[in-house]
mmCIF file of C-alpha atoms and ligand atoms in Angstrom:
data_model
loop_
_atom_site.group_PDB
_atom_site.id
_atom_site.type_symbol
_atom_site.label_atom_id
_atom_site.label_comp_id
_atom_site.label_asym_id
_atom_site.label_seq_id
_atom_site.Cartn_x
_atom_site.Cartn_y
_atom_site.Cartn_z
ATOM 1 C CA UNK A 155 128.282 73.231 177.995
ATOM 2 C CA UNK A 156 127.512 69.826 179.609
ATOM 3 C CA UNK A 157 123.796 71.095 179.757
ATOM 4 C CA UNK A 158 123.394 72.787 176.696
ATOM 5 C CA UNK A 159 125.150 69.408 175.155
ATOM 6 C CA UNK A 160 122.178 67.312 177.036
ATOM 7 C CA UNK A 161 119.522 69.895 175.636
ATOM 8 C CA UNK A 162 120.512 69.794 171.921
ATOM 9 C CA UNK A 163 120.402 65.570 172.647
ATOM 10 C CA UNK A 164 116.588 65.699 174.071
ATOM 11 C CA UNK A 165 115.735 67.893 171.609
ATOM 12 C CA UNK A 166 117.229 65.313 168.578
ATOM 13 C CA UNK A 167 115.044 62.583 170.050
ATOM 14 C CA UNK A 168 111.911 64.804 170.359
ATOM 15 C CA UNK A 169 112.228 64.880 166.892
ATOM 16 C CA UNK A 170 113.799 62.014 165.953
ATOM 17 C CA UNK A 171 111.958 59.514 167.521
ATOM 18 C CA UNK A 172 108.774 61.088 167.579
ATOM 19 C CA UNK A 173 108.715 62.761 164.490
ATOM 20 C CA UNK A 174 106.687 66.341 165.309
ATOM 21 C CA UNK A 175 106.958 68.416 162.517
ATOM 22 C CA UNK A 176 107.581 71.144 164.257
ATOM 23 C CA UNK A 177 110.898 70.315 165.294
ATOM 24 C CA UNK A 178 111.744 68.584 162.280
ATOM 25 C CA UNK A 179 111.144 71.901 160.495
ATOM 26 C CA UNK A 180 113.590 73.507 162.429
ATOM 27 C CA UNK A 181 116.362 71.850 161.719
ATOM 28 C CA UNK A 182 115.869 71.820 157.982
ATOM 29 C CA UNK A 183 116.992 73.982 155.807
ATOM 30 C CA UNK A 184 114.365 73.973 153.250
ATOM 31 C CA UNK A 185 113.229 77.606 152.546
ATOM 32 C CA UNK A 186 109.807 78.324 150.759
ATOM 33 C CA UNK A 187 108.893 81.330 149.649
ATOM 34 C CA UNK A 188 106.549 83.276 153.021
ATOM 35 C CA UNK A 189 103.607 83.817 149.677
ATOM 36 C CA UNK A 190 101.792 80.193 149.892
ATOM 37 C CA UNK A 191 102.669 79.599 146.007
ATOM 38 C CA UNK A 192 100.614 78.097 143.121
ATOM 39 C CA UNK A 193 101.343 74.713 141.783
ATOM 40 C CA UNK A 194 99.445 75.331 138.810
ATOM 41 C CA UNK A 195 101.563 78.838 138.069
ATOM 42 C CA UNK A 196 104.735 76.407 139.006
ATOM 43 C CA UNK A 197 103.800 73.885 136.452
ATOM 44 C CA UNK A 198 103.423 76.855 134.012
ATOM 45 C CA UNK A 199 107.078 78.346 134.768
ATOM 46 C CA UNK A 200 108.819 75.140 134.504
ATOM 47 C CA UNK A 201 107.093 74.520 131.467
ATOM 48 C CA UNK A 202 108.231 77.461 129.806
ATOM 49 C CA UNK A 203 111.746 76.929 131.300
ATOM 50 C CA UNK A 204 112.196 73.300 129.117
ATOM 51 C CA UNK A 205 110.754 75.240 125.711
ATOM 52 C CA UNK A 206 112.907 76.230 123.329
ATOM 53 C CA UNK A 207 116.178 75.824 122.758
ATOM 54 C CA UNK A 208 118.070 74.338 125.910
ATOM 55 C CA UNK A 209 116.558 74.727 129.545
ATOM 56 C CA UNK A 210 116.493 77.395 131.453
ATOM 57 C CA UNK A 211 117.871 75.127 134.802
ATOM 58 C CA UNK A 212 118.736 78.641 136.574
ATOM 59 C CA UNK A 213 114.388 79.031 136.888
ATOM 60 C CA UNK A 214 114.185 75.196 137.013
ATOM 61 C CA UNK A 215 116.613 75.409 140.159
ATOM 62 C CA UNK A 216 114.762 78.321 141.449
ATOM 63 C CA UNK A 217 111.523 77.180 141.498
ATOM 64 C CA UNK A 218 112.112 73.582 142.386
ATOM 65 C CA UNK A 219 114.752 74.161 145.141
ATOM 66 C CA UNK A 220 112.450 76.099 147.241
ATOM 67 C CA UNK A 221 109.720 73.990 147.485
ATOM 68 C CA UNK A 222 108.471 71.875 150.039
ATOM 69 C CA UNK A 223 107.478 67.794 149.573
ATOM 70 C CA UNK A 224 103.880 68.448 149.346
ATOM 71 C CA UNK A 225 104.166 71.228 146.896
ATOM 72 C CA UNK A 226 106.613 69.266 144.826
ATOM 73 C CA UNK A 227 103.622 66.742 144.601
ATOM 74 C CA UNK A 228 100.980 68.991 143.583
ATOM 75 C CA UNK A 229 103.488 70.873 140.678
ATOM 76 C CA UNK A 230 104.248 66.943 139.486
ATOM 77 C CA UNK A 231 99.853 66.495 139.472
ATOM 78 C CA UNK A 232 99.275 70.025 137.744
ATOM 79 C CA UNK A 233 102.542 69.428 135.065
ATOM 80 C CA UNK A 234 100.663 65.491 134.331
ATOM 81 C CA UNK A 235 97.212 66.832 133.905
ATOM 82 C CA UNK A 236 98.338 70.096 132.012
ATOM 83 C CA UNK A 237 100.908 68.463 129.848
ATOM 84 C CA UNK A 238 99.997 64.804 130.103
ATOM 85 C CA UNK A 239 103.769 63.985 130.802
ATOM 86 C CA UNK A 240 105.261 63.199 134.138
ATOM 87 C CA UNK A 241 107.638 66.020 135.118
ATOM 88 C CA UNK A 242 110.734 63.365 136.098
ATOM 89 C CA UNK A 243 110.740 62.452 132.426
ATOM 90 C CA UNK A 244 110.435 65.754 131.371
ATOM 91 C CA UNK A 245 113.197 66.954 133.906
ATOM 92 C CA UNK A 246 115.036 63.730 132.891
ATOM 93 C CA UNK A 247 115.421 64.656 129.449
ATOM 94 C CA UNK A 248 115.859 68.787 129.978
ATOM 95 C CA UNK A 249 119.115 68.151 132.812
ATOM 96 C CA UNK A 250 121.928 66.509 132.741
ATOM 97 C CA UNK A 251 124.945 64.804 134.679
ATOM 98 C CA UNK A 252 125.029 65.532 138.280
ATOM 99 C CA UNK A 253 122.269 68.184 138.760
ATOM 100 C CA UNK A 254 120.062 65.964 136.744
ATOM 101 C CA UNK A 255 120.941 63.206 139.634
ATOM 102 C CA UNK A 256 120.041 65.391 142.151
ATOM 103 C CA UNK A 257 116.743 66.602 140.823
ATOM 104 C CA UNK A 258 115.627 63.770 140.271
ATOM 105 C CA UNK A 259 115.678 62.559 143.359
ATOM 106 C CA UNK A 260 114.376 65.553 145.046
ATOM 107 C CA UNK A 261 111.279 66.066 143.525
ATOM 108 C CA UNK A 262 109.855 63.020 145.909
ATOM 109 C CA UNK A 263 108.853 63.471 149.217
ATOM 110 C CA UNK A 264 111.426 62.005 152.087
ATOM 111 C CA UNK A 265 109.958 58.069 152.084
ATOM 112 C CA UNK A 266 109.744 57.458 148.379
ATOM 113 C CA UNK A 267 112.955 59.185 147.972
ATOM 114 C CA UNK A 268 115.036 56.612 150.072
ATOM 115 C CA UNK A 269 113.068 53.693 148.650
ATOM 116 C CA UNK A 270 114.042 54.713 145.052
ATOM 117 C CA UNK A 271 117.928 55.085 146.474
ATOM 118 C CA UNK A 272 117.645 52.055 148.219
ATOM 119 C CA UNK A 273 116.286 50.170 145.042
ATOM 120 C CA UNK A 274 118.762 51.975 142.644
ATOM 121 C CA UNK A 275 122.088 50.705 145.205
ATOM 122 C CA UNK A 276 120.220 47.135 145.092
ATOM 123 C CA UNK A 277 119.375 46.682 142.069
ATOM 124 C CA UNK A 278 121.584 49.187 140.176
ATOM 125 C CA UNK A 279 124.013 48.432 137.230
ATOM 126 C CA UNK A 280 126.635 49.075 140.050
ATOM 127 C CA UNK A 281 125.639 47.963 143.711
ATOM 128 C CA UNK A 282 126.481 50.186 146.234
ATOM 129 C CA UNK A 283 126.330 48.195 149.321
ATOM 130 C CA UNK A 284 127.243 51.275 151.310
ATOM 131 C CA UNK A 285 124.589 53.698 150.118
ATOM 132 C CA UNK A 286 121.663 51.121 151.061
ATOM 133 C CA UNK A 287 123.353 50.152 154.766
ATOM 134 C CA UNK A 288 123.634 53.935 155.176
ATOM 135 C CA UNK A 289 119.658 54.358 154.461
ATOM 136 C CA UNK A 290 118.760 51.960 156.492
ATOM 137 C CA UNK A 291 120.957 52.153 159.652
ATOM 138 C CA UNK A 292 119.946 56.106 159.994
ATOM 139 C CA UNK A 293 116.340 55.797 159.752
ATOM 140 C CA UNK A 294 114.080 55.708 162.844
ATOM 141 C CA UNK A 295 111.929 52.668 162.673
ATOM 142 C CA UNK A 296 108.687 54.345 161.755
ATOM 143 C CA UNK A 297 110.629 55.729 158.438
ATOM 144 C CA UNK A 298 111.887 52.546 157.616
ATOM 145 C CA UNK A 299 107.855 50.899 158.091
ATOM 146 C CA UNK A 300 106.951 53.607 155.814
ATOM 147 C CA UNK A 301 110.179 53.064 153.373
ATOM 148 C CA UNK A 302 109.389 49.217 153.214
ATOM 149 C CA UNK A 303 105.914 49.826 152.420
ATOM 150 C CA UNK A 304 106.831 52.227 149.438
ATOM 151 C CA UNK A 305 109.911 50.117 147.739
ATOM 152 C CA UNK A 306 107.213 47.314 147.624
ATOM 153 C CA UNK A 307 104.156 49.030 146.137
ATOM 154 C CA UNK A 308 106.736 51.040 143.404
ATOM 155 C CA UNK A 309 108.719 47.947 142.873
ATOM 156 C CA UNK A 310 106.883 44.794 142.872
ATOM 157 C CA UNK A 311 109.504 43.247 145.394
ATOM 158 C CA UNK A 312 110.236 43.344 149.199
ATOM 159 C CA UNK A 313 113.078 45.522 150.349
ATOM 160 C CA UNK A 314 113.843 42.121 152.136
ATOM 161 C CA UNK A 315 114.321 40.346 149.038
ATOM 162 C CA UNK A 316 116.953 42.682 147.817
ATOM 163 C CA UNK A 317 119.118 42.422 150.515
ATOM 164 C CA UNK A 318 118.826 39.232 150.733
ATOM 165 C CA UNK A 319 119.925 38.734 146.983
ATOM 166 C CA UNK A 320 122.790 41.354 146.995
ATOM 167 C CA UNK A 321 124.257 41.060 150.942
ATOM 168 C CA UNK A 322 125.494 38.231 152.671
ATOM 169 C CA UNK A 323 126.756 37.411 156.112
ATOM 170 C CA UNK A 324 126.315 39.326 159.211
ATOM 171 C CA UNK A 325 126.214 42.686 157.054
ATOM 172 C CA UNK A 326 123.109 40.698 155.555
ATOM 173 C CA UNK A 327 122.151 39.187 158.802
ATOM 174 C CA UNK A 328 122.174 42.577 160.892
ATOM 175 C CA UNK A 329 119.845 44.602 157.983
ATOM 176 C CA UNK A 330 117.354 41.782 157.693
ATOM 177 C CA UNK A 331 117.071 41.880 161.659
ATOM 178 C CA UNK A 332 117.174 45.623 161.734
ATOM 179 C CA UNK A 333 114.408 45.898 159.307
ATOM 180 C CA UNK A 334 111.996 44.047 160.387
ATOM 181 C CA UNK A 335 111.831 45.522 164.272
ATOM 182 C CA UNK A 336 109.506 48.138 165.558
ATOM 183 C CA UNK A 337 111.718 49.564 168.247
ATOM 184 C CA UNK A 338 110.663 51.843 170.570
ATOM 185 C CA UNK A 339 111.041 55.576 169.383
ATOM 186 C CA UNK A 340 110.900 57.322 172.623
ATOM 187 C CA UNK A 341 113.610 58.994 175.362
ATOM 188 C CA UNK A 342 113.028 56.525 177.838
ATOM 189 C CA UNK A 343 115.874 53.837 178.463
ATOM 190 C CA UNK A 344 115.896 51.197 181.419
ATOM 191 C CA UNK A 345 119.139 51.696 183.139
ATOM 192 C CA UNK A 346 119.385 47.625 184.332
ATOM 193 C CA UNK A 347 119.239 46.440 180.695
ATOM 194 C CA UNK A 348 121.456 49.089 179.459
ATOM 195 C CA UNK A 349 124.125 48.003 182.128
ATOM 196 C CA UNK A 350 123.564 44.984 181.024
ATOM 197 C CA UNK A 351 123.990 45.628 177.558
ATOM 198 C CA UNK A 352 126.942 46.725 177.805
ATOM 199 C CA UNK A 353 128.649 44.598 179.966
ATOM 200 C CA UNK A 354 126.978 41.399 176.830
ATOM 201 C CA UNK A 355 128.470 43.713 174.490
ATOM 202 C CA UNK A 356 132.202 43.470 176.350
ATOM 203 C CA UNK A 357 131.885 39.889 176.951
ATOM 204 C CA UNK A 358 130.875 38.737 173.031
ATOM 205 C CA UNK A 359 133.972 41.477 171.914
ATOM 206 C CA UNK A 360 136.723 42.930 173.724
ATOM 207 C CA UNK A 361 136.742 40.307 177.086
ATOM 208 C CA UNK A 362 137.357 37.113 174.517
ATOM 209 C CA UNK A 363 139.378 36.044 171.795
ATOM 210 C CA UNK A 364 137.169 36.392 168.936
ATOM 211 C CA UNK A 365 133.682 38.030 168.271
ATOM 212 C CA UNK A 366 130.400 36.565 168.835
ATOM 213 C CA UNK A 367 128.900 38.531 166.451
ATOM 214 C CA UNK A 368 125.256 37.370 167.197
ATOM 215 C CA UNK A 369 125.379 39.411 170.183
ATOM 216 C CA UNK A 370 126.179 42.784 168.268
ATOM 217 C CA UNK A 371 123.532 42.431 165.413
ATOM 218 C CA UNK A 372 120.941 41.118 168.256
ATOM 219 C CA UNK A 373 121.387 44.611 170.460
ATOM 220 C CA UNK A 374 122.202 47.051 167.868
ATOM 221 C CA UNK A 375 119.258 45.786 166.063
ATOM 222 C CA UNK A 376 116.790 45.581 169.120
ATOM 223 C CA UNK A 377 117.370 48.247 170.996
ATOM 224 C CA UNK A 378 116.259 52.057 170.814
ATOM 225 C CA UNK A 379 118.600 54.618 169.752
ATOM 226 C CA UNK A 380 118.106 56.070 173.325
ATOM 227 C CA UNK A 381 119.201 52.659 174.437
ATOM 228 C CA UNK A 382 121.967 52.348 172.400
ATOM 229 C CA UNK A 383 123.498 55.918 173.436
ATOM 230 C CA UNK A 384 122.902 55.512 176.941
ATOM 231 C CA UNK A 385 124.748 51.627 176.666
ATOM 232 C CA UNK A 386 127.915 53.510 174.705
ATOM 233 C CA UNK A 387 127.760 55.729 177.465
ATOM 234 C CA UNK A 388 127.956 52.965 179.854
ATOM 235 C CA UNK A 389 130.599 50.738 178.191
ATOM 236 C CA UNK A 390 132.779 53.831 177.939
ATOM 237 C CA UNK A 391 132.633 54.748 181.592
ATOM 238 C CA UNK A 392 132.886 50.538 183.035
ATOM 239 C CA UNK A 393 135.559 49.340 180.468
ATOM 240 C CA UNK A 394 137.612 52.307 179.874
ATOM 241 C CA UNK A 395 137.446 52.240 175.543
ATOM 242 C CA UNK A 396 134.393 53.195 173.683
ATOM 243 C CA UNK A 397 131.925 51.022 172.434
ATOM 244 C CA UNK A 398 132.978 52.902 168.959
ATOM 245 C CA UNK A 399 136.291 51.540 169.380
ATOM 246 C CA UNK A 400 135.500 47.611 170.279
ATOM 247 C CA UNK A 401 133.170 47.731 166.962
ATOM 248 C CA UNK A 402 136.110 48.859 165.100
ATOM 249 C CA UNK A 403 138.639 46.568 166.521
ATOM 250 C CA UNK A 404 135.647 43.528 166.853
ATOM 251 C CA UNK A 405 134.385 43.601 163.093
ATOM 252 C CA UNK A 406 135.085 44.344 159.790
ATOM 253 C CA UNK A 407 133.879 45.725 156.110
ATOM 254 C CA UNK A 408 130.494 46.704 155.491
ATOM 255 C CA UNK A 409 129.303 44.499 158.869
ATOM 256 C CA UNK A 410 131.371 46.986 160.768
ATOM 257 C CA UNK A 411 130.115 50.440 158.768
ATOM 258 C CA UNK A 412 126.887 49.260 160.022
ATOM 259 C CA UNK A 413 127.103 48.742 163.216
ATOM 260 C CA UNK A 414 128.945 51.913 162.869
ATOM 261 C CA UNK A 415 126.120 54.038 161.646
ATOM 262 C CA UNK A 416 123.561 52.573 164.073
ATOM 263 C CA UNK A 417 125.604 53.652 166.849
ATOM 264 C CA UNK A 418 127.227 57.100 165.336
ATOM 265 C CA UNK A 419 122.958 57.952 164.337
ATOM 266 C CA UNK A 420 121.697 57.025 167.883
ATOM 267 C CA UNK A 421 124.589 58.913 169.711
ATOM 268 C CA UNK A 422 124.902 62.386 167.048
ATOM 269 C CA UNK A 423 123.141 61.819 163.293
ATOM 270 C CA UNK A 424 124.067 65.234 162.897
ATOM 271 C CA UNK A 425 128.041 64.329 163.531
ATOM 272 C CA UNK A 426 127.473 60.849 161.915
ATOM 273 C CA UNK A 427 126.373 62.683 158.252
ATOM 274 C CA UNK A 428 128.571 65.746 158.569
ATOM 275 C CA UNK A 429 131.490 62.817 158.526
ATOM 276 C CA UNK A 430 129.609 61.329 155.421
ATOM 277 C CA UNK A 431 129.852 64.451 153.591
ATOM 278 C CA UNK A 432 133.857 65.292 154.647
ATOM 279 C CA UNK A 433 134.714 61.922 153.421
ATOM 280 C CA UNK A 434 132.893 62.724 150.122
ATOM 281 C CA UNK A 435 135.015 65.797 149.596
ATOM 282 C CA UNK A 436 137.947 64.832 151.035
ATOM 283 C CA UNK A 437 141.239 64.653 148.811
ATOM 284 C CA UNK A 438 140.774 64.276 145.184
ATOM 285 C CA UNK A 439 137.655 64.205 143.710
ATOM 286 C CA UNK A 440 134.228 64.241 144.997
ATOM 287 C CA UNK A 441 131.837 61.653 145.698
ATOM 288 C CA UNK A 442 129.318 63.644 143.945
ATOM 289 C CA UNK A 443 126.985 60.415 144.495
ATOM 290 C CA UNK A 444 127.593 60.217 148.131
ATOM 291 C CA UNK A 445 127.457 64.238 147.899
ATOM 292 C CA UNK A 446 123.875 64.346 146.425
ATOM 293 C CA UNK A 447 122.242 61.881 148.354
ATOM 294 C CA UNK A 448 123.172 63.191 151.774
ATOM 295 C CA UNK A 449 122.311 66.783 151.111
ATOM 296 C CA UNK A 450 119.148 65.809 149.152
ATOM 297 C CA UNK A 451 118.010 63.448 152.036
ATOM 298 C CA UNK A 452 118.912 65.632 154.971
ATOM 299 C CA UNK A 453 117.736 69.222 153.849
ATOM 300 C CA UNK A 454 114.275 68.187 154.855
ATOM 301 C CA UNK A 455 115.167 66.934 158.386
ATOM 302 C CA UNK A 456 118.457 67.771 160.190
ATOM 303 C CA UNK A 457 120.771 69.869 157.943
ATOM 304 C CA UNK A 458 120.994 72.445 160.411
ATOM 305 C CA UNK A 459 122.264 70.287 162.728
ATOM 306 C CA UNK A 460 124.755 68.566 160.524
ATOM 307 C CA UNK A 461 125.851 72.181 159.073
ATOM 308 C CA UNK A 462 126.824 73.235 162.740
ATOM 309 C CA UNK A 463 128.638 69.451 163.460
ATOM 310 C CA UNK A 464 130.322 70.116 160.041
ATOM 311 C CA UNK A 465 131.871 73.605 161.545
ATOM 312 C CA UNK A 466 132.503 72.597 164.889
ATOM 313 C CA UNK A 467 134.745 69.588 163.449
ATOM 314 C CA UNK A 468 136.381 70.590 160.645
ATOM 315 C CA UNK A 469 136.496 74.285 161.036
ATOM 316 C CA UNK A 470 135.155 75.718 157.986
ATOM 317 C CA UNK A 471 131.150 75.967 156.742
ATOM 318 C CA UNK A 472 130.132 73.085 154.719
ATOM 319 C CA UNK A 473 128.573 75.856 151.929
ATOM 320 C CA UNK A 474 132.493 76.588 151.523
ATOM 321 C CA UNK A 475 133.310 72.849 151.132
ATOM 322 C CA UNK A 476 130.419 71.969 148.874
ATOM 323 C CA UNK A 477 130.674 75.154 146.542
ATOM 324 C CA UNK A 478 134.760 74.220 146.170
ATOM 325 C CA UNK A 479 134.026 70.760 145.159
ATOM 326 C CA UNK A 480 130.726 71.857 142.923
ATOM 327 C CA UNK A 481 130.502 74.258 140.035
ATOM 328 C CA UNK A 482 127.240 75.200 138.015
ATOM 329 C CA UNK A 483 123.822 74.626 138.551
ATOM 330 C CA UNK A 484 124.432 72.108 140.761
ATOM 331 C CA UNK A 485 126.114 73.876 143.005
ATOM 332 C CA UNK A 486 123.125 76.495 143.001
ATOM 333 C CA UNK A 487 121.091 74.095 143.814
ATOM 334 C CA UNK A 488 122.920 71.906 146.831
ATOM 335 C CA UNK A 489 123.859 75.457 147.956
ATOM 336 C CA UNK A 490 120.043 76.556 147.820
ATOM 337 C CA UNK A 491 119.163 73.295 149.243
ATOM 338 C CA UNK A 492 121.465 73.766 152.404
ATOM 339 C CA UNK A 493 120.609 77.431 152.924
ATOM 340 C CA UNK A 494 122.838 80.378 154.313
ATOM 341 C CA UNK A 495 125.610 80.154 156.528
ATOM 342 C CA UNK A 496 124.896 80.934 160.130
HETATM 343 C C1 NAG B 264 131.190 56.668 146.493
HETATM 344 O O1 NAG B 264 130.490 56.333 147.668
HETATM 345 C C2 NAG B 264 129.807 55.093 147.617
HETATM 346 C C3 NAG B 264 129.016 54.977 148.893
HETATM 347 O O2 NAG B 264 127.762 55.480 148.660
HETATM 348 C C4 NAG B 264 130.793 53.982 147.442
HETATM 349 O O3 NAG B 264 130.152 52.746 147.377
HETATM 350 C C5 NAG B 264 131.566 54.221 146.161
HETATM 351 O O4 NAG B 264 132.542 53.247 146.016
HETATM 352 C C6 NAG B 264 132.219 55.594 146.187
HETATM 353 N N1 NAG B 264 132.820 55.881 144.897
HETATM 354 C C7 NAG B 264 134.072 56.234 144.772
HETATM 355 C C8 NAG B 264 134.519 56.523 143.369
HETATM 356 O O5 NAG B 264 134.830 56.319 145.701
#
């Protein structure tokens, strides 16, 4: 167990931290037809699915939910130069409610599609605070260079700005610093500085009265996610609680979710988003925002991984959840997007 445990973990930061494709296809759940398909005779098909009368969103889910980000691009070039119309408005105007949320965020490719989240919980009629410290906090540094790079050419203003404007405080503090590192991406960790990490971490929380919190948002926002794992593992074993626990009991609010996330994604992203997703289903009600950006961002890189951390915790496939708390087209396409049960 202990071993296969320790595999699964080297084999998250292969991919994690240094992005081959390979793995990263592997743990999506994307399927694409085996036939390389044609753009043009996409284009075509949806076209013919928004004439007439109402859509047909069964063939617009079909087509579109089985396609990979750079077909998704060439359909949206062949639709504009065939029917000199951007598809998004086109599929803006043809869906509706939540499947029209959905869709229109998955038709960009991974990067884009967090900046335009990001911007939307920034700048938003209603700002969701949550949303953009849950973007940020479980990206690997080379997604978020990428992600800043996009939200400024698309929308005129630095990602910095925003959160500036709309957070305040540490929470406001920690994103700013966590931003605007390159950390390393790689397995290695030094095992002086991650004793010592820890043992800075104990002092500035559980060893005094009071928090520095300077001391939190300057590790969790320095260090690798290698790092970080390897100093929770170290707290745990020298001071007897987990680091988990001394954030919780240490800090509050949104400061505390993200510290939270940083830690939960460099320790188990899988774990960390198949919470996400309970917690949007739980009880009464759905999330259906929370719902649509987590399965939409994570089908192209770890919902395998978060479908088996869903079963192993809560002891029931996430399909069953999602299709209980869905109904429609919508829940065709989540469902298609998350692919069969193991
Ligand atoms: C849904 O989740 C978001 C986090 O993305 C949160 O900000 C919002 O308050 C939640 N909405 C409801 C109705 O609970």
């Amino acid at each position: 167990m202990a071993t296969k445990r320790g595999g699964l973990k080297l084999y998250l930061f292969s991919c994690f931290l240094c992005g081959i494709d390979f793995c990263r296809r592997k743990m999506a759940t994307l399927s694409v037809p085996p036939v390389l398909t044609s753009p043009r005779q996409d284009a075509i098909d949806l076209y013919k699915a928004f004439k007439g009368l109402g859509c047909d969103s069964a063939k617009v889910v079909s087509i579109l939910a089985h396609r990979d980000a750079a077909q998704r691009a060439l359909i949206q070039q062949e639709y504009r130069a065939m029917y000199s119309q951007e598809l998004a408005d086109r599929l803006s105007s043809e869906l509706s409610g939540n499947l029209k949320k959905a869709m229109l965020l998955w038709i960009h490719d991974p990067a884009t599609r967090d900046a335009i989240v990001l911007r939307q919980a920034l700048s938003g009629d209603v700002i969701d605070l949550r949303a953009a410290t849950e973007i940020i906090c479980s990206r690997t540094p080379s997604q978020i260079q990428t992600i800043k790079q996009i939200y400024h050419a698309r929308f005129g203003t630095y990602l910095e700005h925003d959160i500036n404007y709309q957070a305040s405080g540490d929470l406001q503090k920690l994103l700013l610093a966590y931003i605007g590192r390159l950390r390393y991406e790689g397995p290695e960790v030094d095992h002086n500085m991650v004793t010592n990490d820890a043992k800075h971490l104990y002092k500035a929380g559980e060893k005094r009265l009071g928090t520095d919190e300077h001391a939190f948002i300057h590790i969790f926002s320095e260090r690798s996610s290698a790092h970080l794992a390897a100093v929770a593992s170290s707290y745990h074993h020298t001071y007897g609680n987990s680091l988990e626990k001394a954030v919780k009991g240490e800090t509050s609010g949104n400061f505390e979710f993200a510290l939270l996330t940083i830690l939960r994604c460099a320790e188990n992203p899988g774990k960390y988003f198949a919470k996400v997703l309970h917690k949007s289903m739980k009880g009464l009600g759905t999330n259906d925002t929370t719902l649509i950006r987590v399965v939409v961002t994570r089908t192209e890189i770890d919902m395998q991984y978060i479908k088996a951390e869903y079963h192993r915790k809560y002891h029931k496939p996430l399909r069953d959840a999602v299709h209980s708390e869905t109904s429609g087209h919508y829940r065709t396409f989540l469902l298609s997007l998350m692919g069969p049960n193991h």
